[in-house]
Amino acid sequence: MHPGARTDWWLVSLVLALLVVGLLMVWSATQYVPPRNGNAGAPEMPLAVPPGAEAGQDPAPVVTEVSPRAIKQAVWAAIGLVLLMFFRARDYRRLNHPAWAFGGTGLVLGLLALAYLIGERHRFLRWGPVGIQPSELAKPALVIFLAYFIAQRARILNDSRTLAPMAVTLGLLTGAVMIADLGTAFVMIVTAGAVFIAAGLEWRHVRTAAAVGALCTLLAMLVPDYRRARVEAFLGELGIPQALGLAPKSPAAENGSQASPRRDVGYHQKQSLLALGSGGWRGVGWFKGRQKLGYLPEADNDFIFAVVGEELGLAGCGALVLMFLLIWWRGLKVARRAPDDFGRSLALGAAFIVVFQAMVHMSVVVKLAPAKGLPLPMISYGGSSLAATMILFGMLLSIRERSV
């Protein structure tokens, strides 16, 4: 360890607290009844009476055992702690090398291509019981690449010789992620913009990059039918198409017959709002939520913040938001104290990508944004997400402990 090292105990405490809360929430959220198989056209609904309940009643679930998913998450938490300690002990300046910047990016691109060709839902790679999501690993790879590139080109950051290769690399990486994971790609694009603005990118280049990024994101949202349906449902419930006179007529209104049933693409957010409203100020109690019993899809992952709201109430949600804001505060302090350009950009990127993703996840759950699958860092179920986040925190601690 560096002779003048000083551990940021605020950051360490926040990371450990989030890790414990995440394990408990995954344990609670996985006490649900699985959705009906083979009925993709209908919303997911409970199939049976929760364990410990009598027929005709609707009590809170009784926790009888630790679910397999909760056990897997605990294993990944242990792996994540090892990764955090590894990157914390390693001098962050060793990451300022082409092998880490280009090698990491190339490895992630290869894994993304492999996942698209042979992976599950074009997202996951599995070897027996072990699975990884390459798009999650793209986040620390992106942060390292951004910091390396800015450190090498700090004096000519606004030169075309800097911007052109950077744009090509970012386009390849975010484009490969965007094919199957629009939410993560969006977080990566905004993170890259924030890091470059902090590094001194001129606003004329910022406007151009923002326009290109917005256009690409819009196309990615509207071209696939399922993404377009989510956006239309979100805007429709806000009344925007009706106000503009653009609301489409239903098939029944056009031909006079009954419209064929189709899946309610807004079902996820409706159930998440029900969960949040049921929690009130203090919640119904840990493990006592009802929406996770087959009503709320992806309760342990993309909509786990709704489970937090139901079981811990507004107070629990507010505490979780405060913890992420404190992480942003500590990350900014680490970035300001970093002794070099690489450390500043690395710290800013690591803190921003974690906190911004958390804010996007919460925005989707409370219906401030269209539904999009995006885990809540440290809280949602998912080994790849947890491992990638712990790597980012390990790099933050390494920078802090080697700053004056």
mmCIF file of C-alpha atoms in Angstrom:
data_model
loop_
_atom_site.group_PDB
_atom_site.id
_atom_site.type_symbol
_atom_site.label_atom_id
_atom_site.label_comp_id
_atom_site.label_asym_id
_atom_site.label_seq_id
_atom_site.Cartn_x
_atom_site.Cartn_y
_atom_site.Cartn_z
ATOM 1 C CA MET A 1 0.000 0.000 0.000
ATOM 2 C CA HIS A 2 1.127 3.558 -0.651
ATOM 3 C CA PRO A 3 2.970 5.005 2.357
ATOM 4 C CA GLY A 4 0.617 7.971 2.604
ATOM 5 C CA ALA A 5 -2.501 5.953 1.965
ATOM 6 C CA ARG A 6 -5.700 7.091 3.635
ATOM 7 C CA THR A 7 -8.734 4.906 3.292
ATOM 8 C CA ASP A 8 -12.022 6.645 2.554
ATOM 9 C CA TRP A 9 -14.076 5.028 5.300
ATOM 10 C CA TRP A 10 -17.161 6.900 4.180
ATOM 11 C CA LEU A 11 -16.983 5.179 0.822
ATOM 12 C CA VAL A 12 -16.098 1.800 2.325
ATOM 13 C CA SER A 13 -19.044 2.022 4.730
ATOM 14 C CA LEU A 14 -21.438 2.988 1.951
ATOM 15 C CA VAL A 15 -20.290 0.117 -0.274
ATOM 16 C CA LEU A 16 -20.629 -2.452 2.512
ATOM 17 C CA ALA A 17 -24.032 -1.080 3.533
ATOM 18 C CA LEU A 18 -25.320 -1.265 -0.040
ATOM 19 C CA LEU A 19 -23.951 -4.788 -0.371
ATOM 20 C CA VAL A 20 -25.793 -5.972 2.744
ATOM 21 C CA VAL A 21 -29.035 -4.228 1.750
ATOM 22 C CA GLY A 22 -28.770 -5.717 -1.741
ATOM 23 C CA LEU A 23 -28.341 -9.265 -0.435
ATOM 24 C CA LEU A 24 -31.334 -8.884 1.875
ATOM 25 C CA MET A 25 -33.509 -7.390 -0.868
ATOM 26 C CA VAL A 26 -32.600 -10.133 -3.339
ATOM 27 C CA TRP A 27 -33.424 -12.718 -0.666
ATOM 28 C CA SER A 28 -36.788 -11.053 -0.081
ATOM 29 C CA ALA A 29 -37.607 -10.414 -3.748
ATOM 30 C CA THR A 30 -36.953 -14.041 -4.737
ATOM 31 C CA GLN A 31 -39.658 -15.351 -2.374
ATOM 32 C CA TYR A 32 -42.228 -15.300 -5.164
ATOM 33 C CA VAL A 33 -44.387 -17.695 -7.127
ATOM 34 C CA PRO A 34 -42.963 -18.227 -10.659
ATOM 35 C CA PRO A 35 -45.014 -16.923 -13.619
ATOM 36 C CA ARG A 36 -47.045 -19.248 -15.778
ATOM 37 C CA ASN A 37 -44.974 -20.972 -18.467
ATOM 38 C CA GLY A 38 -46.047 -20.874 -22.084
ATOM 39 C CA ASN A 39 -48.420 -17.916 -21.723
ATOM 40 C CA ALA A 40 -46.348 -15.088 -23.142
ATOM 41 C CA GLY A 41 -49.448 -13.181 -24.266
ATOM 42 C CA ALA A 42 -50.701 -12.475 -20.744
ATOM 43 C CA PRO A 43 -49.181 -10.582 -17.851
ATOM 44 C CA GLU A 44 -47.387 -12.632 -15.250
ATOM 45 C CA MET A 45 -49.730 -13.564 -12.408
ATOM 46 C CA PRO A 46 -49.481 -15.637 -9.230
ATOM 47 C CA LEU A 47 -50.163 -19.321 -9.656
ATOM 48 C CA ALA A 48 -50.554 -20.533 -6.124
ATOM 49 C CA VAL A 49 -51.102 -19.470 -2.557
ATOM 50 C CA PRO A 50 -47.858 -18.198 -0.998
ATOM 51 C CA PRO A 51 -46.090 -20.599 1.381
ATOM 52 C CA GLY A 52 -47.720 -20.622 4.810
ATOM 53 C CA ALA A 53 -50.991 -19.073 3.605
ATOM 54 C CA GLU A 54 -54.465 -20.541 3.439
ATOM 55 C CA ALA A 55 -56.616 -20.601 0.331
ATOM 56 C CA GLY A 56 -58.762 -17.517 -0.106
ATOM 57 C CA GLN A 57 -56.428 -15.296 1.882
ATOM 58 C CA ASP A 58 -53.843 -12.797 0.719
ATOM 59 C CA PRO A 59 -51.341 -12.571 3.567
ATOM 60 C CA ALA A 60 -47.734 -11.554 3.363
ATOM 61 C CA PRO A 61 -45.425 -14.354 2.221
ATOM 62 C CA VAL A 62 -43.701 -16.488 4.802
ATOM 63 C CA VAL A 63 -39.975 -16.813 4.252
ATOM 64 C CA THR A 64 -39.195 -20.500 4.534
ATOM 65 C CA GLU A 65 -35.729 -20.813 3.018
ATOM 66 C CA VAL A 66 -32.999 -18.942 1.197
ATOM 67 C CA SER A 67 -33.703 -19.087 -2.534
ATOM 68 C CA PRO A 68 -31.085 -20.422 -4.979
ATOM 69 C CA ARG A 69 -30.857 -16.987 -6.589
ATOM 70 C CA ALA A 70 -30.112 -15.410 -3.209
ATOM 71 C CA ILE A 71 -27.367 -17.977 -2.634
ATOM 72 C CA LYS A 72 -25.860 -17.236 -6.061
ATOM 73 C CA GLN A 73 -25.961 -13.525 -5.294
ATOM 74 C CA ALA A 74 -24.113 -14.139 -2.015
ATOM 75 C CA VAL A 75 -21.422 -16.042 -3.924
ATOM 76 C CA TRP A 76 -21.081 -13.184 -6.379
ATOM 77 C CA ALA A 77 -20.880 -10.761 -3.445
ATOM 78 C CA ALA A 78 -17.865 -12.689 -2.141
ATOM 79 C CA ILE A 79 -16.296 -12.591 -5.611
ATOM 80 C CA GLY A 80 -17.046 -8.887 -5.800
ATOM 81 C CA LEU A 81 -15.284 -8.235 -2.490
ATOM 82 C CA VAL A 82 -12.206 -10.044 -3.802
ATOM 83 C CA LEU A 83 -12.272 -7.893 -6.951
ATOM 84 C CA LEU A 84 -12.699 -4.745 -4.898
ATOM 85 C CA MET A 85 -9.703 -5.604 -2.702
ATOM 86 C CA PHE A 86 -7.612 -6.493 -5.757
ATOM 87 C CA PHE A 87 -8.208 -3.178 -7.527
ATOM 88 C CA ARG A 88 -7.924 -1.244 -4.261
ATOM 89 C CA ALA A 89 -4.500 -2.753 -3.529
ATOM 90 C CA ARG A 90 -3.299 -2.292 -7.094
ATOM 91 C CA ASP A 91 -1.834 1.099 -7.978
ATOM 92 C CA TYR A 92 -4.432 2.663 -10.268
ATOM 93 C CA ARG A 93 -1.644 4.165 -12.404
ATOM 94 C CA ARG A 94 -0.889 0.672 -13.691
ATOM 95 C CA LEU A 95 -4.232 0.830 -15.478
ATOM 96 C CA ASN A 96 -2.919 3.773 -17.494
ATOM 97 C CA HIS A 97 -1.539 1.403 -20.116
ATOM 98 C CA PRO A 98 -2.651 0.355 -23.609
ATOM 99 C CA ALA A 99 -2.994 -3.254 -22.464
ATOM 100 C CA TRP A 100 -5.764 -2.286 -20.049
ATOM 101 C CA ALA A 101 -7.367 0.406 -22.218
ATOM 102 C CA PHE A 102 -7.424 -1.382 -25.576
ATOM 103 C CA GLY A 103 -7.141 -4.941 -24.306
ATOM 104 C CA GLY A 104 -10.137 -4.553 -22.013
ATOM 105 C CA THR A 105 -12.214 -2.896 -24.721
ATOM 106 C CA GLY A 106 -11.272 -5.572 -27.251
ATOM 107 C CA LEU A 107 -12.084 -8.379 -24.829
ATOM 108 C CA VAL A 108 -15.521 -6.918 -24.086
ATOM 109 C CA LEU A 109 -16.253 -6.466 -27.806
ATOM 110 C CA GLY A 110 -15.338 -10.097 -28.390
ATOM 111 C CA LEU A 111 -17.604 -11.266 -25.559
ATOM 112 C CA LEU A 112 -20.456 -9.095 -26.846
ATOM 113 C CA ALA A 113 -20.109 -10.601 -30.329
ATOM 114 C CA LEU A 114 -20.045 -14.099 -28.856
ATOM 115 C CA ALA A 115 -23.118 -13.382 -26.747
ATOM 116 C CA TYR A 116 -24.990 -12.083 -29.777
ATOM 117 C CA LEU A 117 -24.154 -15.175 -31.840
ATOM 118 C CA ILE A 118 -24.607 -17.970 -29.302
ATOM 119 C CA GLY A 119 -25.734 -16.336 -26.068
ATOM 120 C CA GLU A 120 -29.041 -16.491 -24.278
ATOM 121 C CA ARG A 121 -31.310 -13.680 -25.580
ATOM 122 C CA HIS A 122 -28.171 -12.215 -27.225
ATOM 123 C CA ARG A 123 -27.171 -10.961 -23.744
ATOM 124 C CA PHE A 124 -25.728 -13.753 -21.634
ATOM 125 C CA LEU A 125 -22.926 -16.268 -21.948
ATOM 126 C CA ARG A 126 -23.287 -19.403 -19.866
ATOM 127 C CA TRP A 127 -20.919 -22.209 -18.974
ATOM 128 C CA GLY A 128 -22.942 -24.607 -16.891
ATOM 129 C CA PRO A 129 -24.133 -22.820 -13.739
ATOM 130 C CA VAL A 130 -21.884 -19.806 -14.397
ATOM 131 C CA GLY A 131 -23.139 -16.976 -16.571
ATOM 132 C CA ILE A 132 -21.872 -13.504 -17.409
ATOM 133 C CA GLN A 133 -23.413 -10.474 -19.067
ATOM 134 C CA PRO A 134 -20.739 -8.806 -21.229
ATOM 135 C CA SER A 135 -22.581 -5.477 -21.343
ATOM 136 C CA GLU A 136 -22.018 -5.086 -17.596
ATOM 137 C CA LEU A 137 -18.281 -5.676 -18.011
ATOM 138 C CA ALA A 138 -18.278 -2.969 -20.677
ATOM 139 C CA LYS A 139 -18.778 -0.305 -17.986
ATOM 140 C CA PRO A 140 -15.414 -0.612 -16.187
ATOM 141 C CA ALA A 141 -13.746 -1.174 -19.575
ATOM 142 C CA LEU A 142 -15.278 2.078 -20.835
ATOM 143 C CA VAL A 143 -14.200 4.047 -17.759
ATOM 144 C CA ILE A 144 -10.583 2.826 -18.038
ATOM 145 C CA PHE A 145 -10.495 3.558 -21.770
ATOM 146 C CA LEU A 146 -11.888 7.075 -21.320
ATOM 147 C CA ALA A 147 -9.390 7.913 -18.588
ATOM 148 C CA TYR A 148 -6.458 6.530 -20.601
ATOM 149 C CA PHE A 149 -7.430 8.366 -23.774
ATOM 150 C CA ILE A 150 -7.983 11.689 -22.015
ATOM 151 C CA ALA A 151 -4.703 11.390 -20.099
ATOM 152 C CA GLN A 152 -2.801 10.740 -23.326
ATOM 153 C CA ARG A 153 -4.515 13.488 -25.330
ATOM 154 C CA ALA A 154 -5.258 16.100 -22.657
ATOM 155 C CA ARG A 155 -3.432 18.892 -24.517
ATOM 156 C CA ILE A 156 -5.062 18.163 -27.866
ATOM 157 C CA LEU A 157 -8.441 16.982 -26.598
ATOM 158 C CA ASN A 158 -10.396 19.146 -29.061
ATOM 159 C CA ASP A 159 -8.265 18.180 -32.052
ATOM 160 C CA SER A 160 -9.792 16.045 -34.804
ATOM 161 C CA ARG A 161 -6.922 13.594 -34.409
ATOM 162 C CA THR A 162 -8.228 12.936 -30.900
ATOM 163 C CA LEU A 163 -11.966 13.090 -31.488
ATOM 164 C CA ALA A 164 -12.133 10.859 -34.582
ATOM 165 C CA PRO A 165 -10.542 7.706 -33.102
ATOM 166 C CA MET A 166 -12.414 8.266 -29.840
ATOM 167 C CA ALA A 167 -15.733 8.527 -31.672
ATOM 168 C CA VAL A 168 -15.039 5.333 -33.616
ATOM 169 C CA THR A 169 -14.114 3.371 -30.480
ATOM 170 C CA LEU A 170 -17.063 4.654 -28.466
ATOM 171 C CA GLY A 171 -19.381 3.993 -31.388
ATOM 172 C CA LEU A 172 -18.220 0.383 -31.654
ATOM 173 C CA LEU A 173 -18.479 -0.279 -27.928
ATOM 174 C CA THR A 174 -21.803 1.403 -27.237
ATOM 175 C CA GLY A 175 -23.263 0.173 -30.529
ATOM 176 C CA ALA A 176 -22.383 -3.424 -29.676
ATOM 177 C CA VAL A 177 -24.008 -3.016 -26.253
ATOM 178 C CA MET A 178 -27.056 -1.211 -27.677
ATOM 179 C CA ILE A 179 -28.054 -4.149 -29.897
ATOM 180 C CA ALA A 180 -29.411 -6.098 -26.937
ATOM 181 C CA ASP A 181 -29.139 -3.697 -23.975
ATOM 182 C CA LEU A 182 -30.267 -0.168 -24.728
ATOM 183 C CA GLY A 183 -30.355 0.912 -21.089
ATOM 184 C CA THR A 184 -26.699 0.123 -20.412
ATOM 185 C CA ALA A 185 -25.669 1.725 -23.717
ATOM 186 C CA PHE A 186 -27.529 4.908 -22.781
ATOM 187 C CA VAL A 187 -25.768 5.029 -19.404
ATOM 188 C CA MET A 188 -22.397 4.526 -21.114
ATOM 189 C CA ILE A 189 -23.037 7.303 -23.661
ATOM 190 C CA VAL A 190 -24.012 9.828 -20.994
ATOM 191 C CA THR A 191 -21.028 8.813 -18.841
ATOM 192 C CA ALA A 192 -18.630 9.361 -21.749
ATOM 193 C CA GLY A 193 -20.143 12.798 -22.328
ATOM 194 C CA ALA A 194 -19.833 13.767 -18.656
ATOM 195 C CA VAL A 195 -16.180 12.684 -18.464
ATOM 196 C CA PHE A 196 -15.273 14.542 -21.648
ATOM 197 C CA ILE A 197 -17.051 17.732 -20.543
ATOM 198 C CA ALA A 198 -15.191 17.623 -17.232
ATOM 199 C CA ALA A 199 -11.923 17.141 -19.147
ATOM 200 C CA GLY A 200 -12.495 20.336 -21.136
ATOM 201 C CA LEU A 201 -14.246 19.316 -24.350
ATOM 202 C CA GLU A 202 -15.427 22.399 -26.224
ATOM 203 C CA TRP A 203 -19.178 22.956 -26.332
ATOM 204 C CA ARG A 204 -19.344 22.907 -30.121
ATOM 205 C CA HIS A 205 -18.109 19.318 -30.001
ATOM 206 C CA VAL A 206 -20.451 18.556 -27.094
ATOM 207 C CA ARG A 207 -23.461 19.715 -29.120
ATOM 208 C CA THR A 208 -22.438 17.613 -32.109
ATOM 209 C CA ALA A 209 -21.839 14.521 -29.991
ATOM 210 C CA ALA A 210 -25.127 15.022 -28.131
ATOM 211 C CA ALA A 211 -27.061 15.276 -31.390
ATOM 212 C CA VAL A 212 -25.474 12.123 -32.797
ATOM 213 C CA GLY A 213 -25.968 10.220 -29.557
ATOM 214 C CA ALA A 214 -29.593 11.315 -29.257
ATOM 215 C CA LEU A 215 -30.312 10.292 -32.852
ATOM 216 C CA CYS A 216 -28.753 6.856 -32.402
ATOM 217 C CA THR A 217 -30.623 6.320 -29.127
ATOM 218 C CA LEU A 218 -33.906 7.398 -30.722
ATOM 219 C CA LEU A 219 -33.435 4.986 -33.618
ATOM 220 C CA ALA A 220 -32.574 2.174 -31.200
ATOM 221 C CA MET A 221 -35.759 2.938 -29.255
ATOM 222 C CA LEU A 222 -38.089 3.074 -32.252
ATOM 223 C CA VAL A 223 -36.817 0.476 -34.709
ATOM 224 C CA PRO A 224 -37.393 -2.744 -32.685
ATOM 225 C CA ASP A 225 -41.141 -3.258 -32.239
ATOM 226 C CA TYR A 226 -40.984 -4.122 -28.539
ATOM 227 C CA ARG A 227 -39.001 -0.979 -27.692
ATOM 228 C CA ARG A 228 -41.309 1.221 -29.750
ATOM 229 C CA ALA A 229 -44.339 -0.304 -28.016
ATOM 230 C CA ARG A 230 -42.896 0.596 -24.606
ATOM 231 C CA VAL A 231 -42.291 4.188 -25.655
ATOM 232 C CA GLU A 232 -45.781 4.470 -27.142
ATOM 233 C CA ALA A 233 -47.345 3.050 -23.987
ATOM 234 C CA PHE A 234 -45.370 5.461 -21.798
ATOM 235 C CA LEU A 235 -46.304 8.507 -23.883
ATOM 236 C CA GLY A 236 -49.889 7.308 -24.259
ATOM 237 C CA GLU A 237 -50.464 7.110 -20.522
ATOM 238 C CA LEU A 238 -49.100 10.630 -20.188
ATOM 239 C CA GLY A 239 -51.737 11.742 -22.729
ATOM 240 C CA ILE A 240 -49.207 13.250 -25.124
ATOM 241 C CA PRO A 241 -50.463 11.562 -28.362
ATOM 242 C CA GLN A 242 -54.070 12.423 -27.457
ATOM 243 C CA ALA A 243 -53.166 16.046 -26.812
ATOM 244 C CA LEU A 244 -51.451 16.258 -30.194
ATOM 245 C CA GLY A 245 -54.245 14.431 -31.980
ATOM 246 C CA LEU A 246 -51.958 11.512 -32.820
ATOM 247 C CA ALA A 247 -53.644 8.763 -30.808
ATOM 248 C CA PRO A 248 -54.134 5.723 -33.062
ATOM 249 C CA LYS A 249 -57.540 4.134 -33.433
ATOM 250 C CA SER A 250 -58.004 0.693 -31.996
ATOM 251 C CA PRO A 251 -58.578 -2.231 -34.379
ATOM 252 C CA ALA A 252 -62.091 -2.680 -32.968
ATOM 253 C CA ALA A 253 -62.990 0.911 -33.778
ATOM 254 C CA GLU A 254 -61.804 0.533 -37.348
ATOM 255 C CA ASN A 255 -63.516 -2.729 -38.327
ATOM 256 C CA GLY A 256 -66.304 -2.894 -35.758
ATOM 257 C CA SER A 257 -65.085 -6.182 -34.330
ATOM 258 C CA GLN A 258 -63.552 -7.007 -31.006
ATOM 259 C CA ALA A 259 -59.815 -6.334 -30.929
ATOM 260 C CA SER A 260 -57.568 -9.311 -30.392
ATOM 261 C CA PRO A 261 -55.988 -9.368 -26.931
ATOM 262 C CA ARG A 262 -52.360 -8.404 -26.661
ATOM 263 C CA ARG A 263 -49.873 -8.027 -23.879
ATOM 264 C CA ASP A 264 -50.060 -4.844 -21.828
ATOM 265 C CA VAL A 265 -46.590 -3.394 -22.362
ATOM 266 C CA GLY A 266 -47.175 -0.947 -19.514
ATOM 267 C CA TYR A 267 -47.941 -3.722 -17.051
ATOM 268 C CA HIS A 268 -44.492 -3.640 -15.392
ATOM 269 C CA GLN A 269 -44.701 0.010 -14.405
ATOM 270 C CA LYS A 270 -48.313 -0.229 -13.301
ATOM 271 C CA GLN A 271 -47.375 -2.961 -10.867
ATOM 272 C CA SER A 272 -44.295 -1.077 -9.692
ATOM 273 C CA LEU A 273 -46.438 1.963 -8.868
ATOM 274 C CA LEU A 274 -48.859 -0.271 -6.977
ATOM 275 C CA ALA A 275 -45.954 -1.650 -4.991
ATOM 276 C CA LEU A 276 -44.621 1.816 -4.183
ATOM 277 C CA GLY A 277 -48.073 3.069 -3.187
ATOM 278 C CA SER A 278 -48.674 0.052 -0.961
ATOM 279 C CA GLY A 279 -45.555 0.771 1.054
ATOM 280 C CA GLY A 280 -46.604 4.150 2.421
ATOM 281 C CA TRP A 281 -44.129 5.962 4.624
ATOM 282 C CA ARG A 282 -42.588 3.028 6.503
ATOM 283 C CA GLY A 283 -43.430 0.030 4.305
ATOM 284 C CA VAL A 284 -45.160 -3.248 5.077
ATOM 285 C CA GLY A 285 -41.977 -4.779 6.476
ATOM 286 C CA TRP A 286 -39.022 -6.700 5.149
ATOM 287 C CA PHE A 287 -40.041 -9.935 3.370
ATOM 288 C CA LYS A 288 -43.747 -9.014 3.685
ATOM 289 C CA GLY A 289 -44.356 -7.489 0.266
ATOM 290 C CA ARG A 290 -47.115 -8.903 -1.960
ATOM 291 C CA GLN A 291 -46.358 -7.500 -5.421
ATOM 292 C CA LYS A 292 -43.324 -9.767 -5.816
ATOM 293 C CA LEU A 293 -45.612 -12.812 -5.623
ATOM 294 C CA GLY A 294 -45.873 -13.033 -9.391
ATOM 295 C CA TYR A 295 -47.569 -9.659 -9.906
ATOM 296 C CA LEU A 296 -44.422 -7.557 -10.403
ATOM 297 C CA PRO A 297 -42.198 -8.889 -13.205
ATOM 298 C CA GLU A 298 -38.423 -8.847 -12.645
ATOM 299 C CA ALA A 299 -38.986 -8.069 -8.974
ATOM 300 C CA ASP A 300 -35.453 -9.087 -8.021
ATOM 301 C CA ASN A 301 -33.745 -7.239 -10.853
ATOM 302 C CA ASP A 302 -35.086 -4.479 -13.092
ATOM 303 C CA PHE A 303 -37.842 -3.445 -10.641
ATOM 304 C CA ILE A 304 -36.271 -4.181 -7.277
ATOM 305 C CA PHE A 305 -36.609 -0.539 -6.234
ATOM 306 C CA ALA A 306 -40.388 -1.109 -6.231
ATOM 307 C CA VAL A 307 -39.884 -3.970 -3.756
ATOM 308 C CA VAL A 308 -37.793 -1.606 -1.619
ATOM 309 C CA GLY A 309 -40.635 0.910 -1.720
ATOM 310 C CA GLU A 310 -43.286 -1.612 -0.751
ATOM 311 C CA GLU A 311 -41.352 -3.272 2.067
ATOM 312 C CA LEU A 312 -39.333 -0.322 3.426
ATOM 313 C CA GLY A 313 -41.617 2.513 2.346
ATOM 314 C CA LEU A 314 -40.723 6.058 1.388
ATOM 315 C CA ALA A 315 -38.215 6.142 4.237
ATOM 316 C CA GLY A 316 -36.297 3.182 2.808
ATOM 317 C CA CYS A 317 -36.363 4.616 -0.717
ATOM 318 C CA GLY A 318 -35.150 7.964 0.568
ATOM 319 C CA ALA A 319 -32.319 6.315 2.492
ATOM 320 C CA LEU A 320 -31.242 4.422 -0.633
ATOM 321 C CA VAL A 321 -31.268 7.594 -2.738
ATOM 322 C CA LEU A 322 -29.232 9.368 -0.051
ATOM 323 C CA MET A 323 -26.632 6.580 -0.067
ATOM 324 C CA PHE A 324 -26.098 6.927 -3.814
ATOM 325 C CA LEU A 325 -25.860 10.720 -3.488
ATOM 326 C CA LEU A 326 -23.223 10.264 -0.789
ATOM 327 C CA ILE A 327 -21.294 7.965 -3.122
ATOM 328 C CA TRP A 328 -21.392 10.722 -5.757
ATOM 329 C CA TRP A 329 -20.111 13.199 -3.166
ATOM 330 C CA ARG A 330 -17.224 10.911 -2.194
ATOM 331 C CA GLY A 331 -16.443 10.199 -5.831
ATOM 332 C CA LEU A 332 -16.191 13.913 -6.593
ATOM 333 C CA LYS A 333 -13.849 14.389 -3.641
ATOM 334 C CA VAL A 334 -11.639 11.550 -4.881
ATOM 335 C CA ALA A 335 -11.590 13.067 -8.385
ATOM 336 C CA ARG A 336 -10.625 16.511 -7.082
ATOM 337 C CA ARG A 337 -7.776 15.107 -4.981
ATOM 338 C CA ALA A 338 -6.404 12.809 -7.688
ATOM 339 C CA PRO A 339 -2.776 13.696 -8.520
ATOM 340 C CA ASP A 340 -3.059 13.321 -12.306
ATOM 341 C CA ASP A 341 -5.426 13.565 -15.267
ATOM 342 C CA PHE A 342 -5.819 9.797 -15.475
ATOM 343 C CA GLY A 343 -6.882 9.512 -11.842
ATOM 344 C CA ARG A 344 -9.331 12.410 -12.118
ATOM 345 C CA SER A 345 -11.055 11.012 -15.187
ATOM 346 C CA LEU A 346 -11.051 7.480 -13.784
ATOM 347 C CA ALA A 347 -12.609 8.558 -10.479
ATOM 348 C CA LEU A 348 -15.219 10.758 -12.147
ATOM 349 C CA GLY A 349 -16.207 8.058 -14.632
ATOM 350 C CA ALA A 350 -16.413 5.332 -11.969
ATOM 351 C CA ALA A 351 -18.590 7.395 -9.635
ATOM 352 C CA PHE A 352 -20.799 8.853 -12.366
ATOM 353 C CA ILE A 353 -21.639 5.596 -14.134
ATOM 354 C CA VAL A 354 -22.759 3.911 -10.894
ATOM 355 C CA VAL A 355 -24.854 6.804 -9.587
ATOM 356 C CA PHE A 356 -26.359 7.718 -12.956
ATOM 357 C CA GLN A 357 -27.443 4.124 -13.574
ATOM 358 C CA ALA A 358 -29.086 4.069 -10.145
ATOM 359 C CA MET A 359 -31.013 7.253 -10.973
ATOM 360 C CA VAL A 360 -32.173 5.849 -14.324
ATOM 361 C CA HIS A 361 -33.342 2.628 -12.654
ATOM 362 C CA MET A 362 -35.332 4.587 -10.075
ATOM 363 C CA SER A 363 -36.795 6.843 -12.771
ATOM 364 C CA VAL A 364 -38.135 3.814 -14.641
ATOM 365 C CA VAL A 365 -39.652 2.314 -11.490
ATOM 366 C CA VAL A 366 -41.484 5.535 -10.577
ATOM 367 C CA LYS A 367 -42.533 5.961 -14.220
ATOM 368 C CA LEU A 368 -40.502 9.036 -15.055
ATOM 369 C CA ALA A 369 -39.012 7.171 -18.029
ATOM 370 C CA PRO A 370 -40.168 4.355 -20.347
ATOM 371 C CA ALA A 371 -39.682 0.806 -19.103
ATOM 372 C CA LYS A 372 -36.177 -0.487 -19.734
ATOM 373 C CA GLY A 373 -34.339 -3.368 -18.159
ATOM 374 C CA LEU A 374 -31.560 -1.854 -16.056
ATOM 375 C CA PRO A 375 -30.392 -3.211 -12.686
ATOM 376 C CA LEU A 376 -30.001 -1.069 -9.582
ATOM 377 C CA PRO A 377 -26.260 -1.209 -8.799
ATOM 378 C CA MET A 378 -25.379 -3.260 -5.697
ATOM 379 C CA ILE A 379 -29.070 -3.987 -5.016
ATOM 380 C CA SER A 380 -30.474 -5.922 -8.006
ATOM 381 C CA TYR A 381 -29.843 -9.599 -8.617
ATOM 382 C CA GLY A 382 -27.044 -10.186 -11.098
ATOM 383 C CA GLY A 383 -23.475 -11.352 -10.652
ATOM 384 C CA SER A 384 -21.968 -9.493 -13.597
ATOM 385 C CA SER A 385 -23.493 -6.191 -12.489
ATOM 386 C CA LEU A 386 -22.298 -6.657 -8.920
ATOM 387 C CA ALA A 387 -18.783 -7.653 -9.971
ATOM 388 C CA ALA A 388 -18.457 -4.709 -12.389
ATOM 389 C CA THR A 389 -19.665 -2.251 -9.744
ATOM 390 C CA MET A 390 -17.220 -3.595 -7.158
ATOM 391 C CA ILE A 391 -14.373 -3.180 -9.663
ATOM 392 C CA LEU A 392 -15.369 0.460 -10.100
ATOM 393 C CA PHE A 393 -15.432 1.004 -6.340
ATOM 394 C CA GLY A 394 -12.055 -0.717 -6.004
ATOM 395 C CA MET A 395 -10.555 1.731 -8.507
ATOM 396 C CA LEU A 396 -12.058 4.667 -6.594
ATOM 397 C CA LEU A 397 -10.467 3.471 -3.344
ATOM 398 C CA SER A 398 -7.135 2.946 -5.070
ATOM 399 C CA ILE A 399 -7.124 6.535 -6.336
ATOM 400 C CA ARG A 400 -8.067 7.913 -2.926
ATOM 401 C CA GLU A 401 -5.352 6.000 -1.117
ATOM 402 C CA ARG A 402 -2.677 7.266 -3.484
ATOM 403 C CA SER A 403 -3.702 10.906 -3.407
ATOM 404 C CA VAL A 404 -2.090 13.569 -1.279
#
